[in-house]
Amino acid sequence: QKEVEQNSGPLSVPEGAIASLNCTYSDRGSQSFFWYRQYSGKSPELIMSIYSNGDKEDGRFTAQLNKASQYVSLLIRDSQPSDSATYLCAVTFYSGGGADGLTFGKGTHLIIQP
Amino acid sequence: GAVVSQHPSRVICKSGTSVKIECRSLDFQATTMFWYRQFPKKSLMLMATSNEGSKATYEQGVEKDKFLINHASLTLSTLTVTSAHPEDSSFYICSATQTHGGPQHFGDGTRLSIL
């Protein structure tokens, strides 16, 4: 069974600091990895996607993937109060027969303190 | 780009009613659409995977006769909750993807409340 684990938090970070969010997954066959941001009562919004080992940077966000350790992380630099949200780690496995649905972690609730 | 529209955003109805939710990809053709459900303070759970012109694939524990999915075109999928009951009250969210294994883009969700 595919599982995605995240620390539910809340994770409290001062404004301007780096927020570090972590995620582990159980299925070694997982191929695509995503970070979504979800505000309360809203649907998820894609922040980052990463497919190969290493770092991927996009603005203030950096995703890191280590397939050997089955570990994905998201760093948010210069954290802003508007970054306060629940961050969902999601993993999918492309079976070859078609796209697979996302397996989500329970999310980490991030609070940026002004 | 990659906009997914979901309608309606909120439904309140009596027990026993059937409710239809539409999901449209507005600016791209979606190879696959997905339906998720999210209960309060829980994460999203995949209900079913829908490919245009073929039967949906349901996750274990999801009743296919209760949650009817139709995927008539590359830009439209519908979910019908038949004979809804209070325990079906939840936040239903669709997503669509252009490429296998690529990112999924989510609609705004439908909050369903069954009285």
PDB file of C-alpha atoms in Angstrom, chain A:
ATOM      1  CA  GLN A   1       0.000   0.000   0.000  1.00  0.00           C
ATOM      2  CA  LYS A   2       1.306   3.405  -0.961  1.00  0.00           C
ATOM      3  CA  GLU A   3       1.801   5.742   1.976  1.00  0.00           C
ATOM      4  CA  VAL A   4       3.038   9.298   2.262  1.00  0.00           C
ATOM      5  CA  GLU A   5       4.061  10.579   5.678  1.00  0.00           C
ATOM      6  CA  GLN A   6       4.320  14.166   6.837  1.00  0.00           C
ATOM      7  CA  ASN A   7       4.591  15.783  10.223  1.00  0.00           C
ATOM      8  CA  SER A   8       1.221  17.445  10.748  1.00  0.00           C
ATOM      9  CA  GLY A   9       2.687  20.332  12.760  1.00  0.00           C
ATOM     10  CA  PRO A  10       1.904  23.071  13.308  1.00  0.00           C
ATOM     11  CA  LEU A  11       5.306  24.293  12.216  1.00  0.00           C
ATOM     12  CA  SER A  12       5.878  27.846  13.359  1.00  0.00           C
ATOM     13  CA  VAL A  13       8.532  29.926  11.576  1.00  0.00           C
ATOM     14  CA  PRO A  14       9.394  33.633  11.997  1.00  0.00           C
ATOM     15  CA  GLU A  15       8.796  35.902   9.043  1.00  0.00           C
ATOM     16  CA  GLY A  16      11.861  36.088   6.825  1.00  0.00           C
ATOM     17  CA  ALA A  17      13.277  32.746   7.967  1.00  0.00           C
ATOM     18  CA  ILE A  18      13.520  29.491   6.023  1.00  0.00           C
ATOM     19  CA  ALA A  19      10.664  27.017   6.433  1.00  0.00           C
ATOM     20  CA  SER A  20      11.622  23.376   5.936  1.00  0.00           C
ATOM     21  CA  LEU A  21       8.931  20.795   5.202  1.00  0.00           C
ATOM     22  CA  ASN A  22       9.625  17.083   4.978  1.00  0.00           C
ATOM     23  CA  CYS A  23       7.924  14.056   3.501  1.00  0.00           C
ATOM     24  CA  THR A  24       8.673  10.352   3.205  1.00  0.00           C
ATOM     25  CA  TYR A  25       6.972   7.814   0.956  1.00  0.00           C
ATOM     26  CA  SER A  26       6.727   4.046   1.041  1.00  0.00           C
ATOM     27  CA  ASP A  27       6.518   2.997  -2.604  1.00  0.00           C
ATOM     28  CA  ARG A  28       9.953   2.729  -4.236  1.00  0.00           C
ATOM     29  CA  GLY A  29       8.238   2.711  -7.614  1.00  0.00           C
ATOM     30  CA  SER A  30       7.006   6.262  -7.116  1.00  0.00           C
ATOM     31  CA  GLN A  31       8.067   8.452  -9.985  1.00  0.00           C
ATOM     32  CA  SER A  32       6.529  11.886  -9.679  1.00  0.00           C
ATOM     33  CA  PHE A  33       6.549  14.105  -6.616  1.00  0.00           C
ATOM     34  CA  PHE A  34       4.612  17.264  -5.923  1.00  0.00           C
ATOM     35  CA  TRP A  35       4.127  19.883  -3.279  1.00  0.00           C
ATOM     36  CA  TYR A  36       0.724  21.541  -3.055  1.00  0.00           C
ATOM     37  CA  ARG A  37      -0.400  24.400  -0.857  1.00  0.00           C
ATOM     38  CA  GLN A  38      -3.914  24.354   0.537  1.00  0.00           C
ATOM     39  CA  TYR A  39      -5.578  27.227   2.330  1.00  0.00           C
ATOM     40  CA  SER A  40      -8.434  26.410   4.671  1.00  0.00           C
ATOM     41  CA  GLY A  41     -11.595  25.576   2.736  1.00  0.00           C
ATOM     42  CA  LYS A  42      -9.860  25.809  -0.638  1.00  0.00           C
ATOM     43  CA  SER A  43      -8.561  23.272  -3.129  1.00  0.00           C
ATOM     44  CA  PRO A  44      -4.843  22.477  -3.461  1.00  0.00           C
ATOM     45  CA  GLU A  45      -2.591  24.722  -5.500  1.00  0.00           C
ATOM     46  CA  LEU A  46       0.522  23.294  -7.162  1.00  0.00           C
ATOM     47  CA  ILE A  47       3.750  24.761  -5.782  1.00  0.00           C
ATOM     48  CA  MET A  48       6.475  22.481  -7.120  1.00  0.00           C
ATOM     49  CA  SER A  49       6.959  19.277  -9.049  1.00  0.00           C
ATOM     50  CA  ILE A  50      10.131  17.195  -9.031  1.00  0.00           C
ATOM     51  CA  TYR A  51      10.928  13.998 -10.887  1.00  0.00           C
ATOM     52  CA  SER A  52      14.649  13.287 -10.439  1.00  0.00           C
ATOM     53  CA  ASN A  53      17.110  13.251  -7.569  1.00  0.00           C
ATOM     54  CA  GLY A  54      18.549  16.558  -6.463  1.00  0.00           C
ATOM     55  CA  ASP A  55      17.295  20.079  -6.000  1.00  0.00           C
ATOM     56  CA  LYS A  56      14.855  22.105  -8.032  1.00  0.00           C
ATOM     57  CA  GLU A  57      14.467  25.807  -7.401  1.00  0.00           C
ATOM     58  CA  ASP A  58      11.604  28.108  -8.350  1.00  0.00           C
ATOM     59  CA  GLY A  59      11.687  31.562  -6.830  1.00  0.00           C
ATOM     60  CA  ARG A  60      11.595  31.272  -3.046  1.00  0.00           C
ATOM     61  CA  PHE A  61      10.835  27.558  -3.211  1.00  0.00           C
ATOM     62  CA  THR A  62      13.296  24.672  -3.452  1.00  0.00           C
ATOM     63  CA  ALA A  63      12.219  21.052  -3.694  1.00  0.00           C
ATOM     64  CA  GLN A  64      14.677  18.299  -2.854  1.00  0.00           C
ATOM     65  CA  LEU A  65      14.308  14.648  -3.800  1.00  0.00           C
ATOM     66  CA  ASN A  66      16.309  11.665  -2.572  1.00  0.00           C
ATOM     67  CA  LYS A  67      14.889   8.478  -4.042  1.00  0.00           C
ATOM     68  CA  ALA A  68      17.363   6.231  -2.215  1.00  0.00           C
ATOM     69  CA  SER A  69      16.057   7.539   1.105  1.00  0.00           C
ATOM     70  CA  GLN A  70      12.479   7.903  -0.219  1.00  0.00           C
ATOM     71  CA  TYR A  71      12.463  11.466   0.981  1.00  0.00           C
ATOM     72  CA  VAL A  72      11.141  14.726  -0.451  1.00  0.00           C
ATOM     73  CA  SER A  73      11.450  18.157   1.096  1.00  0.00           C
ATOM     74  CA  LEU A  74      10.363  21.703   0.406  1.00  0.00           C
ATOM     75  CA  LEU A  75      12.260  24.779   1.516  1.00  0.00           C
ATOM     76  CA  ILE A  76      10.603  28.181   1.566  1.00  0.00           C
ATOM     77  CA  ARG A  77      13.058  31.061   1.797  1.00  0.00           C
ATOM     78  CA  ASP A  78      12.173  34.506   3.119  1.00  0.00           C
ATOM     79  CA  SER A  79       8.918  33.171   4.577  1.00  0.00           C
ATOM     80  CA  GLN A  80       5.948  35.525   4.415  1.00  0.00           C
ATOM     81  CA  PRO A  81       2.736  35.515   6.459  1.00  0.00           C
ATOM     82  CA  SER A  82       0.879  34.697   3.226  1.00  0.00           C
ATOM     83  CA  ASP A  83       2.803  31.413   3.113  1.00  0.00           C
ATOM     84  CA  SER A  84       0.823  30.267   6.155  1.00  0.00           C
ATOM     85  CA  ALA A  85      -1.165  27.273   4.910  1.00  0.00           C
ATOM     86  CA  THR A  86      -1.201  23.491   4.882  1.00  0.00           C
ATOM     87  CA  TYR A  87       1.438  22.007   2.602  1.00  0.00           C
ATOM     88  CA  LEU A  88       0.601  18.675   1.035  1.00  0.00           C
ATOM     89  CA  CYS A  89       3.203  16.270  -0.256  1.00  0.00           C
ATOM     90  CA  ALA A  90       1.868  14.108  -3.087  1.00  0.00           C
ATOM     91  CA  VAL A  91       3.324  11.170  -4.933  1.00  0.00           C
ATOM     92  CA  THR A  92       2.262   9.302  -8.035  1.00  0.00           C
ATOM     93  CA  PHE A  93       3.386   6.203  -9.852  1.00  0.00           C
ATOM     94  CA  TYR A  94       3.056   5.977 -13.585  1.00  0.00           C
ATOM     95  CA  SER A  95       2.095   2.384 -14.240  1.00  0.00           C
ATOM     96  CA  GLY A  96       2.361   2.600 -18.016  1.00  0.00           C
ATOM     97  CA  GLY A  97      -1.307   1.889 -18.411  1.00  0.00           C
ATOM     98  CA  GLY A  98      -2.233   5.453 -17.738  1.00  0.00           C
ATOM     99  CA  ALA A  99      -1.894   8.223 -15.203  1.00  0.00           C
ATOM    100  CA  ASP A 100      -2.197   7.250 -11.567  1.00  0.00           C
ATOM    101  CA  GLY A 101      -3.953   9.353  -9.001  1.00  0.00           C
ATOM    102  CA  LEU A 102      -2.012  11.215  -6.379  1.00  0.00           C
ATOM    103  CA  THR A 103      -1.378   9.757  -2.956  1.00  0.00           C
ATOM    104  CA  PHE A 104      -1.350  12.630  -0.516  1.00  0.00           C
ATOM    105  CA  GLY A 105       0.233  13.011   2.864  1.00  0.00           C
ATOM    106  CA  LYS A 106      -1.908  14.453   5.636  1.00  0.00           C
ATOM    107  CA  GLY A 107      -0.199  17.810   5.229  1.00  0.00           C
ATOM    108  CA  THR A 108       1.941  20.052   7.401  1.00  0.00           C
ATOM    109  CA  HIS A 109       0.287  23.122   8.841  1.00  0.00           C
ATOM    110  CA  LEU A 110       2.772  25.993   8.471  1.00  0.00           C
ATOM    111  CA  ILE A 111       2.409  29.219  10.435  1.00  0.00           C
ATOM    112  CA  ILE A 112       4.606  32.204   9.588  1.00  0.00           C
ATOM    113  CA  GLN A 113       4.800  34.537  12.542  1.00  0.00           C
ATOM    114  CA  PRO A 114       4.991  38.270  11.659  1.00  0.00           C
TER     115      PRO A 114
END
